[in-house]
Short mmCIF file of N, CA and C and ligand atoms in Angstrom, two decimals:
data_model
loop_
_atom_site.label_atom_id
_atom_site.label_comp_id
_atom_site.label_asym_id
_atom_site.label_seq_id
_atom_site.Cartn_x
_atom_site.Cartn_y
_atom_site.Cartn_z
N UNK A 2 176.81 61.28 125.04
CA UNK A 2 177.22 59.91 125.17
C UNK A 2 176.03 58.99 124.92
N UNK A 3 176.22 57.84 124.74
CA UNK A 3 175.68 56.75 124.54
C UNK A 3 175.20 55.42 125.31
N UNK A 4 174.66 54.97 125.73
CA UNK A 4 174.55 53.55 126.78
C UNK A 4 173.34 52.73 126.20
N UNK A 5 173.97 51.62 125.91
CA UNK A 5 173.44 50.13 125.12
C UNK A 5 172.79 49.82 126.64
N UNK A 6 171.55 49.94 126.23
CA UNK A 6 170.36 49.26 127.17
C UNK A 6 169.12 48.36 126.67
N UNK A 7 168.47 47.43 127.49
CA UNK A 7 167.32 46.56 126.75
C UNK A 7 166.35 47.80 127.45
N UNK A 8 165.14 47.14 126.84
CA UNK A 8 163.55 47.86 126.81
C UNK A 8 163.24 47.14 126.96
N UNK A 9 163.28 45.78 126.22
CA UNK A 9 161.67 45.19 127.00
C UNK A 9 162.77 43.37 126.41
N UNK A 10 161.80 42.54 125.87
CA UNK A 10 162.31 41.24 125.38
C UNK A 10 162.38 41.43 123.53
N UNK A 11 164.04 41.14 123.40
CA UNK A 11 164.75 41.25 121.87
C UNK A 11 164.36 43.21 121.49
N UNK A 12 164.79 43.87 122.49
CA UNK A 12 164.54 45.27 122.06
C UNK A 12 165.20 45.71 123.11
N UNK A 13 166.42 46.06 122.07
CA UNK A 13 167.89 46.43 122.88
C UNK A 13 168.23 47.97 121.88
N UNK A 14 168.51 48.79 122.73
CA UNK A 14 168.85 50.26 122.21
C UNK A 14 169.74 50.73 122.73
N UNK A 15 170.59 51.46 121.64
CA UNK A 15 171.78 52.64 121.95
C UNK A 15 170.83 53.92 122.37
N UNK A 16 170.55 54.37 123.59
CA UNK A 16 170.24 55.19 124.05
C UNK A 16 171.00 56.72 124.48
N UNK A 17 170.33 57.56 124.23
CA UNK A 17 171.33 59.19 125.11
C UNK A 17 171.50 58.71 126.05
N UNK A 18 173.09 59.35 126.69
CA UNK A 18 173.75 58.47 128.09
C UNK A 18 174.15 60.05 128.49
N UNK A 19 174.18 60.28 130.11
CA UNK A 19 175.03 61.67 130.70
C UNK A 19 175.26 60.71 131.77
N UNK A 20 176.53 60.67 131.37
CA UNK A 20 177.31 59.90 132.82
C UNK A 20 177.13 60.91 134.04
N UNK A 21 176.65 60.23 135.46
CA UNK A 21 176.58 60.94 136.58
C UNK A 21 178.65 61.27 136.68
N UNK A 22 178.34 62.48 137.77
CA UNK A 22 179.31 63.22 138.24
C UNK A 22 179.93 62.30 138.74
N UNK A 23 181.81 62.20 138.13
CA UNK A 23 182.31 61.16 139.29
C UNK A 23 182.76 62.19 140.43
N UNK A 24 182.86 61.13 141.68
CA UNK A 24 182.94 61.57 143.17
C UNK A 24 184.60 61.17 143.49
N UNK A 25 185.13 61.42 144.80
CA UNK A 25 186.53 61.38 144.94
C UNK A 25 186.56 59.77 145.10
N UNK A 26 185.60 58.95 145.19
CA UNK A 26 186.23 57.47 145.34
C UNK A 26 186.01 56.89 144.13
N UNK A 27 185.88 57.53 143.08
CA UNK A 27 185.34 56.67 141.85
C UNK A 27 186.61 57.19 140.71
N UNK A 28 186.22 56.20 140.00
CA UNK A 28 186.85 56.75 138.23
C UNK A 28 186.60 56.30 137.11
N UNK A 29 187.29 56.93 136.31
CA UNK A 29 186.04 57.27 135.00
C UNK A 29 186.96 56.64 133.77
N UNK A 30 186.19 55.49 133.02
CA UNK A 30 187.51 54.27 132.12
C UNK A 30 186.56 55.05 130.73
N UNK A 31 187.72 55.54 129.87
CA UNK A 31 187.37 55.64 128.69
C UNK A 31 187.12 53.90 127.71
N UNK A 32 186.36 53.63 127.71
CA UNK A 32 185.84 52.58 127.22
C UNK A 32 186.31 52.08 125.71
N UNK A 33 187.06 51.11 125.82
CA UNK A 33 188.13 50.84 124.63
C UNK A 33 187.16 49.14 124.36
N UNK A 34 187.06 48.26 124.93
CA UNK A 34 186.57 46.89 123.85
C UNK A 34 185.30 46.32 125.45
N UNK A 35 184.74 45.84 124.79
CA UNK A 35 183.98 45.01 126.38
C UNK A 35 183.01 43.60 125.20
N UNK A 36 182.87 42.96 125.50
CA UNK A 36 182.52 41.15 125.47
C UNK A 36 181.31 41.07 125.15
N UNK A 37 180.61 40.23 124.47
CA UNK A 37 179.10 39.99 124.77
C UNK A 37 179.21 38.93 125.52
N UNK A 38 178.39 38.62 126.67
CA UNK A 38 178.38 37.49 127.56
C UNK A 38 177.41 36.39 126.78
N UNK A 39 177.20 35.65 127.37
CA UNK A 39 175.98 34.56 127.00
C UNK A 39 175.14 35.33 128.31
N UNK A 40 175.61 35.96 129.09
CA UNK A 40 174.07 36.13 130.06
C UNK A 40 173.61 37.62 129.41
N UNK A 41 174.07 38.23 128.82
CA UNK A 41 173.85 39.56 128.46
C UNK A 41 172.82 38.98 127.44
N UNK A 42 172.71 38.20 126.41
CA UNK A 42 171.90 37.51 125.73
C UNK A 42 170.82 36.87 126.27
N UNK A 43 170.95 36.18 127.77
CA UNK A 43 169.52 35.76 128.32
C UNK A 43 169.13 37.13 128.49
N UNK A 44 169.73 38.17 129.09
CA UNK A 44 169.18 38.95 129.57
C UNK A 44 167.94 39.98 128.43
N UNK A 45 168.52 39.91 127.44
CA UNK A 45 167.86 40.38 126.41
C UNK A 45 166.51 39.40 125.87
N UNK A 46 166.95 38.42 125.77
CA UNK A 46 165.56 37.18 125.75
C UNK A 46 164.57 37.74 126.64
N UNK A 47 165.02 37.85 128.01
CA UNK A 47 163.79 38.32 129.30
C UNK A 47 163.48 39.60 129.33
N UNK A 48 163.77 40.04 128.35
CA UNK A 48 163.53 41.57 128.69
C UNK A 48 163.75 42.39 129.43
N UNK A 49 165.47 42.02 129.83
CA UNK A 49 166.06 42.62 130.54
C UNK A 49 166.16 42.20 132.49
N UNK A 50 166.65 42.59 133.28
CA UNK A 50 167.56 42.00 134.91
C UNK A 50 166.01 42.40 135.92
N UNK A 51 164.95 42.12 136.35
CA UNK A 51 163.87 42.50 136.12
C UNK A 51 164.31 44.03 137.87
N UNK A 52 164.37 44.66 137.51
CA UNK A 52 164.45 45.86 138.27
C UNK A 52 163.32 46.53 138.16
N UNK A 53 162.22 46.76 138.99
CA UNK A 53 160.91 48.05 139.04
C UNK A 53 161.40 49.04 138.85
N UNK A 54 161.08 49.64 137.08
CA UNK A 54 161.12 51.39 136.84
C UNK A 54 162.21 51.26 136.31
N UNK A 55 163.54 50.36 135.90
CA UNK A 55 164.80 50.88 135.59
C UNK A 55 164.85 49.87 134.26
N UNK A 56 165.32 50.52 133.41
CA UNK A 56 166.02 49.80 132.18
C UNK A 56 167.27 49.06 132.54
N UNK A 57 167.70 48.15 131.76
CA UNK A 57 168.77 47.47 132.07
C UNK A 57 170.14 47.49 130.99
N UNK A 58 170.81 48.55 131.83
CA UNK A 58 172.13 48.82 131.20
C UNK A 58 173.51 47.21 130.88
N UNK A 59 173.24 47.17 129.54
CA UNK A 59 174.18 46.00 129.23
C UNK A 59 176.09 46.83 128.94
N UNK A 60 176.28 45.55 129.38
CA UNK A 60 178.49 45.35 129.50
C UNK A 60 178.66 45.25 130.69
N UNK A 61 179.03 43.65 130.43
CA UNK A 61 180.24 43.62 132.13
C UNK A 61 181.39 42.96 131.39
N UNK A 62 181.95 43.27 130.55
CA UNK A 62 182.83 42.63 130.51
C UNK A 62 184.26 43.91 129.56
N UNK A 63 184.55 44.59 130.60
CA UNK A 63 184.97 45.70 129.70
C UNK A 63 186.54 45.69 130.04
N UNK A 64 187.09 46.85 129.45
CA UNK A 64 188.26 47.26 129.18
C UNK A 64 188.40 48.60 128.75
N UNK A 65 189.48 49.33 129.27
CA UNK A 65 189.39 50.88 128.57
C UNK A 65 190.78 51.62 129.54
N UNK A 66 190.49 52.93 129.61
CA UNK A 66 191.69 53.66 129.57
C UNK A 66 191.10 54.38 130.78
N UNK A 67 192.07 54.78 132.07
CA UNK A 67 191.35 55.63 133.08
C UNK A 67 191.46 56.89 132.84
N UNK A 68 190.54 57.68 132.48
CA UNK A 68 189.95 58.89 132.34
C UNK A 68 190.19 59.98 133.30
N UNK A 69 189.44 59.53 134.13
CA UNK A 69 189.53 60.43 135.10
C UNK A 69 189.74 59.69 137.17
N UNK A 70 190.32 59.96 137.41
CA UNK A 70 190.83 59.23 139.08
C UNK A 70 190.49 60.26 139.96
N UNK A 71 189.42 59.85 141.01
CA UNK A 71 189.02 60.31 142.18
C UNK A 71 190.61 60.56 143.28
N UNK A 72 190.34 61.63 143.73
CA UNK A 72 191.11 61.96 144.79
C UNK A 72 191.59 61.43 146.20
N UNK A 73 190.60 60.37 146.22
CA UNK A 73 190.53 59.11 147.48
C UNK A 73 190.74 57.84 146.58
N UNK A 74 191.13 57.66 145.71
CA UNK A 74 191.40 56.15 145.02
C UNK A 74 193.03 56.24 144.83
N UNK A 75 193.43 54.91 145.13
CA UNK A 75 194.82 55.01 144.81
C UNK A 75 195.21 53.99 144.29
N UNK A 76 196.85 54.16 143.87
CA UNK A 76 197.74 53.09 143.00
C UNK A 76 197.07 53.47 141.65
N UNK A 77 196.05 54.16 141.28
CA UNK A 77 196.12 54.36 139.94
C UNK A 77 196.31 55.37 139.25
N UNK A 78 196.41 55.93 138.02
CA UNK A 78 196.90 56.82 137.29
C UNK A 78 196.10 56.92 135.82
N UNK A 79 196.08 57.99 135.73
CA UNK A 79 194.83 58.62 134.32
C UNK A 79 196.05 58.04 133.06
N UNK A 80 195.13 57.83 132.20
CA UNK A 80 196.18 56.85 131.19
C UNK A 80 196.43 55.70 131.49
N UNK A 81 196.35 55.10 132.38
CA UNK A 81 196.87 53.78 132.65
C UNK A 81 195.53 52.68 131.91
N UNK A 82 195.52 51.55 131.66
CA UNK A 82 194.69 51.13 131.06
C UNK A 82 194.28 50.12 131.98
N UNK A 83 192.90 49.55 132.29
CA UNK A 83 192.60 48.57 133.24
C UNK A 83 191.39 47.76 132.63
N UNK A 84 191.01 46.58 133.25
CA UNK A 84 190.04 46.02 133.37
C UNK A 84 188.97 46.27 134.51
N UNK A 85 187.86 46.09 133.93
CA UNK A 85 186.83 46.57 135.17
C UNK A 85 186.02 44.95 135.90
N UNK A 86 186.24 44.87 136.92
CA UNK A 86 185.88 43.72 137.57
C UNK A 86 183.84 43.69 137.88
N UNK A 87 183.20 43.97 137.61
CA UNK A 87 181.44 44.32 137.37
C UNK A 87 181.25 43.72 138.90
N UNK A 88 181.46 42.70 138.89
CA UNK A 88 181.04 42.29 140.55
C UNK A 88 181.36 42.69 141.47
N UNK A 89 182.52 43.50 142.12
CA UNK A 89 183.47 44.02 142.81
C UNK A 89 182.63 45.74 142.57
N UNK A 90 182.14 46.26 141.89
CA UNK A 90 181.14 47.43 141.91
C UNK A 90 180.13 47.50 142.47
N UNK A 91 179.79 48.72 143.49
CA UNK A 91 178.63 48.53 144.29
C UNK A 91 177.79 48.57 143.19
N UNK A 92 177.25 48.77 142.49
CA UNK A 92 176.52 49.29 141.00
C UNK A 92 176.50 48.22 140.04
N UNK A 93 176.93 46.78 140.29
CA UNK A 93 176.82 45.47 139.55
C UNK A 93 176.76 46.04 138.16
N UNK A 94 178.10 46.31 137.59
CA UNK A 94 177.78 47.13 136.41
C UNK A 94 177.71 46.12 135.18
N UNK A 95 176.71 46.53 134.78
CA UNK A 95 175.91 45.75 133.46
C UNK A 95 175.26 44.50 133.86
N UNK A 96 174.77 44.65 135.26
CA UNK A 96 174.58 43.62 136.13
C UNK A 96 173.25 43.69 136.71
N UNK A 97 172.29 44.80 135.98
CA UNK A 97 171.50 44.92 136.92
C UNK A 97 171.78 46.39 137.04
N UNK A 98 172.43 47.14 137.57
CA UNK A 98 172.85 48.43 138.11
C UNK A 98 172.54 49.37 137.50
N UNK A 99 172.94 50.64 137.25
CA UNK A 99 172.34 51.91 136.37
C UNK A 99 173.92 52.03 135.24
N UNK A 100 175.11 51.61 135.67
CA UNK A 100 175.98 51.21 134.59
C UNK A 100 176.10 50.81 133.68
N UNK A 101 176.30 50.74 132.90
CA UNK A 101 176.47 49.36 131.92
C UNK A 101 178.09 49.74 130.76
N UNK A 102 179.11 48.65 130.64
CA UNK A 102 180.05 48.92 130.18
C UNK A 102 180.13 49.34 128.60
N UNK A 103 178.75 48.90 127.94
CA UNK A 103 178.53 49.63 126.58
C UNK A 103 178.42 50.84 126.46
N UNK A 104 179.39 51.89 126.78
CA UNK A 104 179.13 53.18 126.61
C UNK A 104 180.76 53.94 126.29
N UNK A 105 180.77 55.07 126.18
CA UNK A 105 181.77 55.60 125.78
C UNK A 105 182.76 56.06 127.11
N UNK A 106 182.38 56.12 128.33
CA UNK A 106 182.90 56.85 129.39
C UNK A 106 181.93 56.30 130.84
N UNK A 107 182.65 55.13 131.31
CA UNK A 107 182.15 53.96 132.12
C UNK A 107 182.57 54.85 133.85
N UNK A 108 181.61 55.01 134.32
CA UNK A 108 181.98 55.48 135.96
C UNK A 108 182.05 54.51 136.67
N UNK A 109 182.78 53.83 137.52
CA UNK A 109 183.36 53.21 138.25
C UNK A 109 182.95 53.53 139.63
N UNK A 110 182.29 53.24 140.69
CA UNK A 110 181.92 53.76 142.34
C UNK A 110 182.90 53.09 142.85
N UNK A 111 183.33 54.12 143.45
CA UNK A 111 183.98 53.02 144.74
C UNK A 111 185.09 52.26 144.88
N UNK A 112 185.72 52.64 143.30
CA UNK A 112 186.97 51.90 142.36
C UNK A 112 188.17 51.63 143.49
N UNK A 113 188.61 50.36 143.84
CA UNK A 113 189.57 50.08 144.06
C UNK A 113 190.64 48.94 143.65
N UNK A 114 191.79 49.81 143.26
CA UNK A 114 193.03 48.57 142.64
C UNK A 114 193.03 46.98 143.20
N UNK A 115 193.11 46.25 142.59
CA UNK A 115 192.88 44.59 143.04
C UNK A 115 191.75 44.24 143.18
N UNK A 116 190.61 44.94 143.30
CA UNK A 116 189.28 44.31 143.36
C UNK A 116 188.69 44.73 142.27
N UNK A 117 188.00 46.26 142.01
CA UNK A 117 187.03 46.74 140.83
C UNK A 117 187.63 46.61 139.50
N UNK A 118 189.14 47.31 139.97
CA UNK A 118 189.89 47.60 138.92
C UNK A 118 191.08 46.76 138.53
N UNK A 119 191.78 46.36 137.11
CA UNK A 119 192.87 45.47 137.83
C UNK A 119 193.80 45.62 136.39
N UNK A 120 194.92 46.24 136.74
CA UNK A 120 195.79 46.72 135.48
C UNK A 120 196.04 46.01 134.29
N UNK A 121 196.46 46.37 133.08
CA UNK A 121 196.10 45.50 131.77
C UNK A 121 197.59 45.67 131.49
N UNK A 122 198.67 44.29 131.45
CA UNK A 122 200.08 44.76 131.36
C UNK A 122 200.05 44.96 129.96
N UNK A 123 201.55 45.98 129.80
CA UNK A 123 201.85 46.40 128.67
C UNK A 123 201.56 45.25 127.65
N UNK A 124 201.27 45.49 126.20
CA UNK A 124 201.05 44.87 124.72
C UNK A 124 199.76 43.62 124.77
N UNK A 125 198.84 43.57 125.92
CA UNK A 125 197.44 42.76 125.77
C UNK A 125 196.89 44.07 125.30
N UNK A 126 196.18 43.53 123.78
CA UNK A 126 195.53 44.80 123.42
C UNK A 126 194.26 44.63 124.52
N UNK A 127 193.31 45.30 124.00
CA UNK A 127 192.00 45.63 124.85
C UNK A 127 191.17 44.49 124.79
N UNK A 128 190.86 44.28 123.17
CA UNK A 128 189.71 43.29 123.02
C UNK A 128 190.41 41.98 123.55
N UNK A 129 191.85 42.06 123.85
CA UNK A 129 191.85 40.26 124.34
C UNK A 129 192.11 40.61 125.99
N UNK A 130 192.06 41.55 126.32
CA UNK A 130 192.14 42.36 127.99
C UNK A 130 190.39 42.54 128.42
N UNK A 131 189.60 42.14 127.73
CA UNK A 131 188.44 42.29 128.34
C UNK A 131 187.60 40.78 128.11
N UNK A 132 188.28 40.12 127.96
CA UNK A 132 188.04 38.75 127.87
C UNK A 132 188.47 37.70 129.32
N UNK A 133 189.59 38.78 129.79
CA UNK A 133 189.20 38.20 131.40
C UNK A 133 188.14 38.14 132.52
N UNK A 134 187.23 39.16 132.34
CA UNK A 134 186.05 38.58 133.40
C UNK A 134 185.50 36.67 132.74
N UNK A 135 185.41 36.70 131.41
CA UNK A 135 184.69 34.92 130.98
C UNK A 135 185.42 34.45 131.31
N UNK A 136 186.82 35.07 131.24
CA UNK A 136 187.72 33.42 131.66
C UNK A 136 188.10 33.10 132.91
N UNK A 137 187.50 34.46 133.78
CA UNK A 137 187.88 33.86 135.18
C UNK A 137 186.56 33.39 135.88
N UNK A 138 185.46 33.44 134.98
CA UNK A 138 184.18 32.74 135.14
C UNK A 138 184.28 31.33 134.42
N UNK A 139 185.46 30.83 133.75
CA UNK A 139 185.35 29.87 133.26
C UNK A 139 186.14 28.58 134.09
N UNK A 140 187.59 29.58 134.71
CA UNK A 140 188.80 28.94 135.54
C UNK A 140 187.43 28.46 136.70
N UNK A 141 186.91 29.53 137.72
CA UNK A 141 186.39 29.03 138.71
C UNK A 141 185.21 28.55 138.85
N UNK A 142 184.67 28.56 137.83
CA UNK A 142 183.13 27.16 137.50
C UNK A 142 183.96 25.72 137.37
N UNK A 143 185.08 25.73 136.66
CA UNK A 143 186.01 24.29 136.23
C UNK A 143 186.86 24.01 137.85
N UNK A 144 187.16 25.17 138.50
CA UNK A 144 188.03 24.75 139.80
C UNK A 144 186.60 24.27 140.99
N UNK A 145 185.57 25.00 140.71
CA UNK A 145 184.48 24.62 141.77
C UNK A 145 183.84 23.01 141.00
N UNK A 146 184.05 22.78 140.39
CA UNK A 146 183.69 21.56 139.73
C UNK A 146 184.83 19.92 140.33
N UNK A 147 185.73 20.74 140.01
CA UNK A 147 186.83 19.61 140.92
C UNK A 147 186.89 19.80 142.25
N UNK A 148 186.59 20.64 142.57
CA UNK A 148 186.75 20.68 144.35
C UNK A 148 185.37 19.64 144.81
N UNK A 149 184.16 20.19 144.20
CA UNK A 149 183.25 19.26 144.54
C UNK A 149 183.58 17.74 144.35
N UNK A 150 183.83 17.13 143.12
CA UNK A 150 184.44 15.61 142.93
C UNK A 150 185.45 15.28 144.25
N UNK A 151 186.56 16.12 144.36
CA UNK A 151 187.24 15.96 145.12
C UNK A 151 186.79 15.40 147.03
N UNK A 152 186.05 16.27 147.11
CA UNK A 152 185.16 16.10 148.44
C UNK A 152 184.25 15.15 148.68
N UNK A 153 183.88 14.79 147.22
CA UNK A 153 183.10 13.11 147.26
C UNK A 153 183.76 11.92 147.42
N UNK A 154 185.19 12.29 146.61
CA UNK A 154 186.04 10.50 146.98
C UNK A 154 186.51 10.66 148.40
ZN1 ZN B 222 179.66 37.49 131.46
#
């Protein structure tokens, strides 16, 4: 496998990837479309999320197919197709974390339905199913924007 990581500043590499072992609370999204952010781009300007000793695994903004489902996770099903929520991961995936959603076979910690994970209804293909993490970074920057006005008049 593969995992899109920075090295240093504007030196970004497809690197050898061995996804760790998933565990019974996790699961494993075959990786179908994921986003370039605008912060995935600062992040590459700085030479990466500044972590001591760790490279910085890029994608939070993914989409894909569940692979494989831990034995303690529920409501979901292998085949089913989902979105991966990056913030809702103990592992801030592509966030900083040892994750990153640029890869072929994305491990999930800790995966749970309505928070990490969150189903992709039938006929949204992928690439417009992984475009919901920006836009729900876009709804609640624009709703925290009126709430503030609001609280001033
Ligand atoms: Zn983003």
């Amino acid at each position: 496998m593969r995992l899109l990581t920075i090295h240093d500043v504007n030196d970004v590499r497809l690197d050898p990837y061995e996804r760790p072992e998933a565990g019974p609370k996790d699961v494993v999204v075959k990786m179908k479309a994921c986003g370039i952010c605008g912060s995935d781009l600062s992040y590459i300007k700085n030479g990466g999320i500044p972590t001591p000793g760790k490279l910085t695994a890029l994608g939070h903004e993914g989409a894909g197919e569940l692979m494989f489902v831990g034995a303690d996770v529920t409501g979901v099903s292998v085949g089913q197709s989902v979105i991966i929520n990056p913030m809702m991961t103990p592992s801030y995936i592509g966030s900083g974390g040892p994750e990153g959603a640029f890869t072929e076979e994305l491990l999930v910690r800790d995966a749970r339905l309505g928070d990490s994970l969150l189903p992709i209804p039938d006929g949204i293909p992928y690439d417009v199913a992984a475009m919901c993490e920006p836009l729900s970074v876009a709804c609640t920057g624009s709703t925290g924007r009126r709430r503030r006005r609001a609280t001033r008049s």
